[in-house]
JSON list of C-alpha atoms in Angstrom, two decimals:
[
{"chain": "G", "resi": 558, "resn": "MET", "atom": "CA", "xyz": [-63.90, -28.12, -11.26]},
{"chain": "G", "resi": 559, "resn": "ASP", "atom": "CA", "xyz": [-65.18, -25.40, -8.95]},
{"chain": "G", "resi": 560, "resn": "LEU", "atom": "CA", "xyz": [-68.12, -23.76, -10.71]},
{"chain": "G", "resi": 561, "resn": "ARG", "atom": "CA", "xyz": [-68.71, -21.32, -7.86]},
{"chain": "G", "resi": 562, "resn": "ASN", "atom": "CA", "xyz": [-65.45, -19.55, -8.64]},
{"chain": "G", "resi": 563, "resn": "MET", "atom": "CA", "xyz": [-65.81, -19.56, -12.43]},
{"chain": "G", "resi": 564, "resn": "THR", "atom": "CA", "xyz": [-67.21, -16.81, -14.60]},
{"chain": "G", "resi": 565, "resn": "ALA", "atom": "CA", "xyz": [-69.95, -17.52, -17.15]},
{"chain": "G", "resi": 566, "resn": "LYS", "atom": "CA", "xyz": [-67.37, -17.29, -19.96]},
{"chain": "G", "resi": 567, "resn": "GLU", "atom": "CA", "xyz": [-65.08, -19.74, -18.17]},
{"chain": "G", "resi": 568, "resn": "VAL", "atom": "CA", "xyz": [-67.93, -22.23, -17.73]},
{"chain": "G", "resi": 569, "resn": "HIS", "atom": "CA", "xyz": [-68.97, -21.82, -21.36]},
{"chain": "G", "resi": 570, "resn": "ASP", "atom": "CA", "xyz": [-65.41, -22.29, -22.61]},
{"chain": "G", "resi": 571, "resn": "TYR", "atom": "CA", "xyz": [-64.89, -25.28, -20.32]},
{"chain": "G", "resi": 572, "resn": "ILE", "atom": "CA", "xyz": [-67.97, -26.99, -21.74]},
{"chain": "G", "resi": 573, "resn": "MET", "atom": "CA", "xyz": [-66.99, -26.29, -25.34]},
{"chain": "G", "resi": 574, "resn": "GLU", "atom": "CA", "xyz": [-63.33, -27.30, -24.95]},
{"chain": "G", "resi": 575, "resn": "HIS", "atom": "CA", "xyz": [-63.57, -30.27, -22.58]},
{"chain": "G", "resi": 576, "resn": "SER", "atom": "CA", "xyz": [-66.93, -31.89, -23.37]},
{"chain": "G", "resi": 577, "resn": "LYS", "atom": "CA", "xyz": [-65.37, -35.31, -24.07]},
{"chain": "G", "resi": 578, "resn": "GLY", "atom": "CA", "xyz": [-63.68, -35.45, -20.66]},
{"chain": "G", "resi": 579, "resn": "ILE", "atom": "CA", "xyz": [-66.53, -34.28, -18.44]},
{"chain": "G", "resi": 580, "resn": "SER", "atom": "CA", "xyz": [-67.90, -36.98, -16.12]},
{"chain": "G", "resi": 581, "resn": "ASP", "atom": "CA", "xyz": [-71.59, -37.70, -15.64]},
{"chain": "G", "resi": 582, "resn": "ASP", "atom": "CA", "xyz": [-71.62, -36.09, -12.19]},
{"chain": "G", "resi": 583, "resn": "GLU", "atom": "CA", "xyz": [-69.87, -33.00, -13.57]},
{"chain": "G", "resi": 584, "resn": "TRP", "atom": "CA", "xyz": [-72.48, -32.71, -16.35]},
{"chain": "G", "resi": 585, "resn": "LEU", "atom": "CA", "xyz": [-75.26, -32.75, -13.77]},
{"chain": "G", "resi": 586, "resn": "GLU", "atom": "CA", "xyz": [-73.43, -30.12, -11.72]},
{"chain": "G", "resi": 587, "resn": "ILE", "atom": "CA", "xyz": [-72.96, -27.94, -14.81]},
{"chain": "G", "resi": 588, "resn": "GLY", "atom": "CA", "xyz": [-76.64, -28.34, -15.71]},
{"chain": "G", "resi": 589, "resn": "LYS", "atom": "CA", "xyz": [-77.69, -27.19, -12.24]},
{"chain": "G", "resi": 590, "resn": "TRP", "atom": "CA", "xyz": [-75.23, -24.27, -12.43]},
{"chain": "G", "resi": 591, "resn": "ILE", "atom": "CA", "xyz": [-76.65, -23.14, -15.80]},
{"chain": "G", "resi": 592, "resn": "GLY", "atom": "CA", "xyz": [-80.22, -23.33, -14.49]},
{"chain": "G", "resi": 593, "resn": "ASN", "atom": "CA", "xyz": [-79.34, -21.19, -11.48]},
{"chain": "G", "resi": 594, "resn": "PHE", "atom": "CA", "xyz": [-77.30, -18.80, -13.61]},
{"chain": "G", "resi": 595, "resn": "LEU", "atom": "CA", "xyz": [-80.17, -18.22, -16.05]},
{"chain": "G", "resi": 596, "resn": "LYS", "atom": "CA", "xyz": [-82.52, -17.45, -13.12]},
{"chain": "G", "resi": 597, "resn": "SER", "atom": "CA", "xyz": [-80.05, -14.98, -11.60]},
{"chain": "G", "resi": 598, "resn": "ASP", "atom": "CA", "xyz": [-79.83, -11.26, -12.26]},
{"chain": "G", "resi": 599, "resn": "SER", "atom": "CA", "xyz": [-76.64, -11.62, -14.32]},
{"chain": "G", "resi": 600, "resn": "PRO", "atom": "CA", "xyz": [-76.21, -9.38, -17.38]},
{"chain": "G", "resi": 601, "resn": "MET", "atom": "CA", "xyz": [-78.16, -10.43, -20.45]},
{"chain": "G", "resi": 602, "resn": "GLU", "atom": "CA", "xyz": [-74.95, -10.48, -22.52]},
{"chain": "G", "resi": 603, "resn": "GLU", "atom": "CA", "xyz": [-73.60, -13.26, -20.29]},
{"chain": "G", "resi": 604, "resn": "LYS", "atom": "CA", "xyz": [-76.90, -15.14, -20.32]},
{"chain": "G", "resi": 605, "resn": "LYS", "atom": "CA", "xyz": [-76.90, -15.15, -24.12]},
{"chain": "G", "resi": 606, "resn": "MET", "atom": "CA", "xyz": [-73.93, -17.57, -24.01]},
{"chain": "G", "resi": 607, "resn": "PHE", "atom": "CA", "xyz": [-76.38, -20.11, -22.58]},
{"chain": "G", "resi": 608, "resn": "GLY", "atom": "CA", "xyz": [-79.46, -19.15, -24.59]},
{"chain": "G", "resi": 609, "resn": "PRO", "atom": "CA", "xyz": [-81.45, -21.31, -27.02]},
{"chain": "G", "resi": 610, "resn": "LEU", "atom": "CA", "xyz": [-79.40, -23.36, -29.47]},
{"chain": "G", "resi": 611, "resn": "SER", "atom": "CA", "xyz": [-76.26, -22.90, -27.39]},
{"chain": "G", "resi": 612, "resn": "CYS", "atom": "CA", "xyz": [-74.17, -25.12, -25.15]},
{"chain": "G", "resi": 613, "resn": "ALA", "atom": "CA", "xyz": [-76.97, -25.04, -22.56]},
{"chain": "G", "resi": 614, "resn": "GLU", "atom": "CA", "xyz": [-79.13, -27.08, -24.92]},
{"chain": "G", "resi": 615, "resn": "MET", "atom": "CA", "xyz": [-76.32, -29.61, -25.32]},
{"chain": "G", "resi": 616, "resn": "VAL", "atom": "CA", "xyz": [-75.89, -29.79, -21.53]},
{"chain": "G", "resi": 617, "resn": "THR", "atom": "CA", "xyz": [-79.64, -30.26, -21.05]},
{"chain": "G", "resi": 618, "resn": "MET", "atom": "CA", "xyz": [-79.73, -33.18, -23.49]},
{"chain": "G", "resi": 619, "resn": "ILE", "atom": "CA", "xyz": [-76.69, -34.82, -21.92]},
{"chain": "G", "resi": 620, "resn": "CYS", "atom": "CA", "xyz": [-78.12, -34.42, -18.41]},
{"chain": "G", "resi": 621, "resn": "ASP", "atom": "CA", "xyz": [-81.44, -35.88, -19.57]},
{"chain": "G", "resi": 622, "resn": "GLY", "atom": "CA", "xyz": [-79.63, -38.93, -20.94]},
{"chain": "G", "resi": 623, "resn": "ILE", "atom": "CA", "xyz": [-77.64, -39.38, -17.72]},
{"chain": "G", "resi": 624, "resn": "ILE", "atom": "CA", "xyz": [-80.77, -39.15, -15.59]},
{"chain": "G", "resi": 625, "resn": "ARG", "atom": "CA", "xyz": [-82.66, -41.56, -17.86]},
{"chain": "G", "resi": 626, "resn": "TRP", "atom": "CA", "xyz": [-79.76, -44.02, -17.65]},
{"chain": "G", "resi": 627, "resn": "ARG", "atom": "CA", "xyz": [-79.57, -43.78, -13.87]},
{"chain": "G", "resi": 628, "resn": "ASN", "atom": "CA", "xyz": [-83.31, -44.38, -13.59]},
{"chain": "G", "resi": 629, "resn": "SER", "atom": "CA", "xyz": [-83.37, -47.23, -16.12]},
{"chain": "G", "resi": 630, "resn": "ILE", "atom": "CA", "xyz": [-83.79, -50.87, -15.28]},
{"chain": "G", "resi": 631, "resn": "CYS", "atom": "CA", "xyz": [-80.53, -51.71, -17.06]},
{"chain": "G", "resi": 632, "resn": "ILE", "atom": "CA", "xyz": [-78.30, -50.01, -14.54]},
{"chain": "G", "resi": 633, "resn": "LYS", "atom": "CA", "xyz": [-80.11, -51.98, -11.80]},
{"chain": "G", "resi": 634, "resn": "CYS", "atom": "CA", "xyz": [-79.72, -55.33, -13.57]},
{"chain": "G", "resi": 635, "resn": "ASN", "atom": "CA", "xyz": [-77.33, -58.08, -12.53]},
{"chain": "G", "resi": 636, "resn": "ARG", "atom": "CA", "xyz": [-76.59, -58.78, -16.20]},
{"chain": "G", "resi": 637, "resn": "GLN", "atom": "CA", "xyz": [-74.86, -55.44, -16.53]},
{"chain": "G", "resi": 638, "resn": "LYS", "atom": "CA", "xyz": [-71.16, -56.19, -16.74]},
{"chain": "G", "resi": 639, "resn": "GLY", "atom": "CA", "xyz": [-68.31, -53.69, -16.74]},
{"chain": "G", "resi": 640, "resn": "LYS", "atom": "CA", "xyz": [-69.60, -50.77, -14.68]},
{"chain": "G", "resi": 641, "resn": "LYS", "atom": "CA", "xyz": [-67.46, -48.29, -16.61]},
{"chain": "G", "resi": 642, "resn": "LYS", "atom": "CA", "xyz": [-69.04, -49.10, -19.97]},
{"chain": "G", "resi": 643, "resn": "CYS", "atom": "CA", "xyz": [-72.45, -50.13, -18.58]},
{"chain": "G", "resi": 644, "resn": "ARG", "atom": "CA", "xyz": [-72.80, -53.17, -20.81]},
{"chain": "G", "resi": 645, "resn": "CYS", "atom": "CA", "xyz": [-75.39, -55.87, -20.70]},
{"chain": "G", "resi": 646, "resn": "GLU", "atom": "CA", "xyz": [-74.16, -59.39, -21.36]},
{"chain": "G", "resi": 647, "resn": "MET", "atom": "CA", "xyz": [-77.32, -60.05, -23.41]},
{"chain": "G", "resi": 648, "resn": "TYR", "atom": "CA", "xyz": [-76.92, -57.03, -25.68]},
{"chain": "G", "resi": 649, "resn": "PRO", "atom": "CA", "xyz": [-73.24, -56.83, -26.55]},
{"chain": "G", "resi": 650, "resn": "GLY", "atom": "CA", "xyz": [-72.01, -53.72, -28.28]},
{"chain": "G", "resi": 651, "resn": "ASN", "atom": "CA", "xyz": [-69.48, -50.99, -27.94]},
{"chain": "G", "resi": 652, "resn": "GLU", "atom": "CA", "xyz": [-71.57, -47.86, -27.47]},
{"chain": "G", "resi": 653, "resn": "GLU", "atom": "CA", "xyz": [-70.79, -46.17, -24.21]},
{"chain": "G", "resi": 654, "resn": "HIS", "atom": "CA", "xyz": [-73.69, -46.21, -21.74]},
{"chain": "G", "resi": 655, "resn": "THR", "atom": "CA", "xyz": [-76.05, -48.32, -23.85]},
{"chain": "G", "resi": 656, "resn": "GLY", "atom": "CA", "xyz": [-73.63, -51.09, -24.84]},
{"chain": "G", "resi": 657, "resn": "GLY", "atom": "CA", "xyz": [-76.03, -52.11, -27.58]},
{"chain": "G", "resi": 658, "resn": "ILE", "atom": "CA", "xyz": [-79.05, -52.25, -25.26]},
{"chain": "G", "resi": 659, "resn": "PRO", "atom": "CA", "xyz": [-82.18, -51.34, -27.24]},
{"chain": "G", "resi": 660, "resn": "ASN", "atom": "CA", "xyz": [-83.56, -47.90, -26.38]},
{"chain": "G", "resi": 661, "resn": "GLU", "atom": "CA", "xyz": [-86.99, -49.28, -25.61]},
{"chain": "G", "resi": 662, "resn": "ILE", "atom": "CA", "xyz": [-85.43, -51.17, -22.70]},
{"chain": "G", "resi": 663, "resn": "TRP", "atom": "CA", "xyz": [-82.86, -48.81, -21.18]},
{"chain": "G", "resi": 664, "resn": "ALA", "atom": "CA", "xyz": [-84.63, -45.52, -21.78]},
{"chain": "G", "resi": 665, "resn": "HIS", "atom": "CA", "xyz": [-87.68, -46.32, -19.67]},
{"chain": "G", "resi": 666, "resn": "GLU", "atom": "CA", "xyz": [-87.97, -47.04, -15.97]},
{"chain": "G", "resi": 667, "resn": "ASP", "atom": "CA", "xyz": [-90.85, -49.45, -16.43]},
{"chain": "G", "resi": 668, "resn": "ALA", "atom": "CA", "xyz": [-89.56, -51.30, -19.51]},
{"chain": "G", "resi": 669, "resn": "GLN", "atom": "CA", "xyz": [-89.96, -55.04, -19.44]},
{"chain": "G", "resi": 670, "resn": "CYS", "atom": "CA", "xyz": [-86.69, -56.72, -20.37]},
{"chain": "G", "resi": 671, "resn": "PRO", "atom": "CA", "xyz": [-86.96, -60.49, -20.71]},
{"chain": "G", "resi": 672, "resn": "TYR", "atom": "CA", "xyz": [-83.42, -60.85, -19.35]},
{"chain": "G", "resi": 673, "resn": "PHE", "atom": "CA", "xyz": [-83.74, -58.58, -16.31]},
{"chain": "G", "resi": 674, "resn": "GLU", "atom": "CA", "xyz": [-82.14, -59.95, -13.14]},
{"chain": "G", "resi": 675, "resn": "LYS", "atom": "CA", "xyz": [-82.34, -57.75, -10.08]},
{"chain": "G", "resi": 676, "resn": "GLU", "atom": "CA", "xyz": [-78.95, -57.02, -8.53]},
{"chain": "G", "resi": 677, "resn": "SER", "atom": "CA", "xyz": [-78.52, -58.72, -5.21]}
]
């Protein structure tokens, strides 16, 4: 995906049509693109596609979750098994990213998990 060569409509349509297949890194790239686009001198009609209560809000929430996950203690724990699903062996589950890990543990950088083992 080359955002530099895409129009605002193409980016908007890509988000709306392919949201299930967009990787974490692509979401962060899209979020940065939207931020820069909204600060640019582009026509207001194009900016409205990314206004309040639009796909930009969805992208912002997804990016926030990705950043929280990447800063969490869980992703840095040796008990995390299966890098693709980011599961903890102590909190089994089948939710992607959290794998059943309680929010009070994974959502905070300074959370105290009784099972935390620093990766070597």
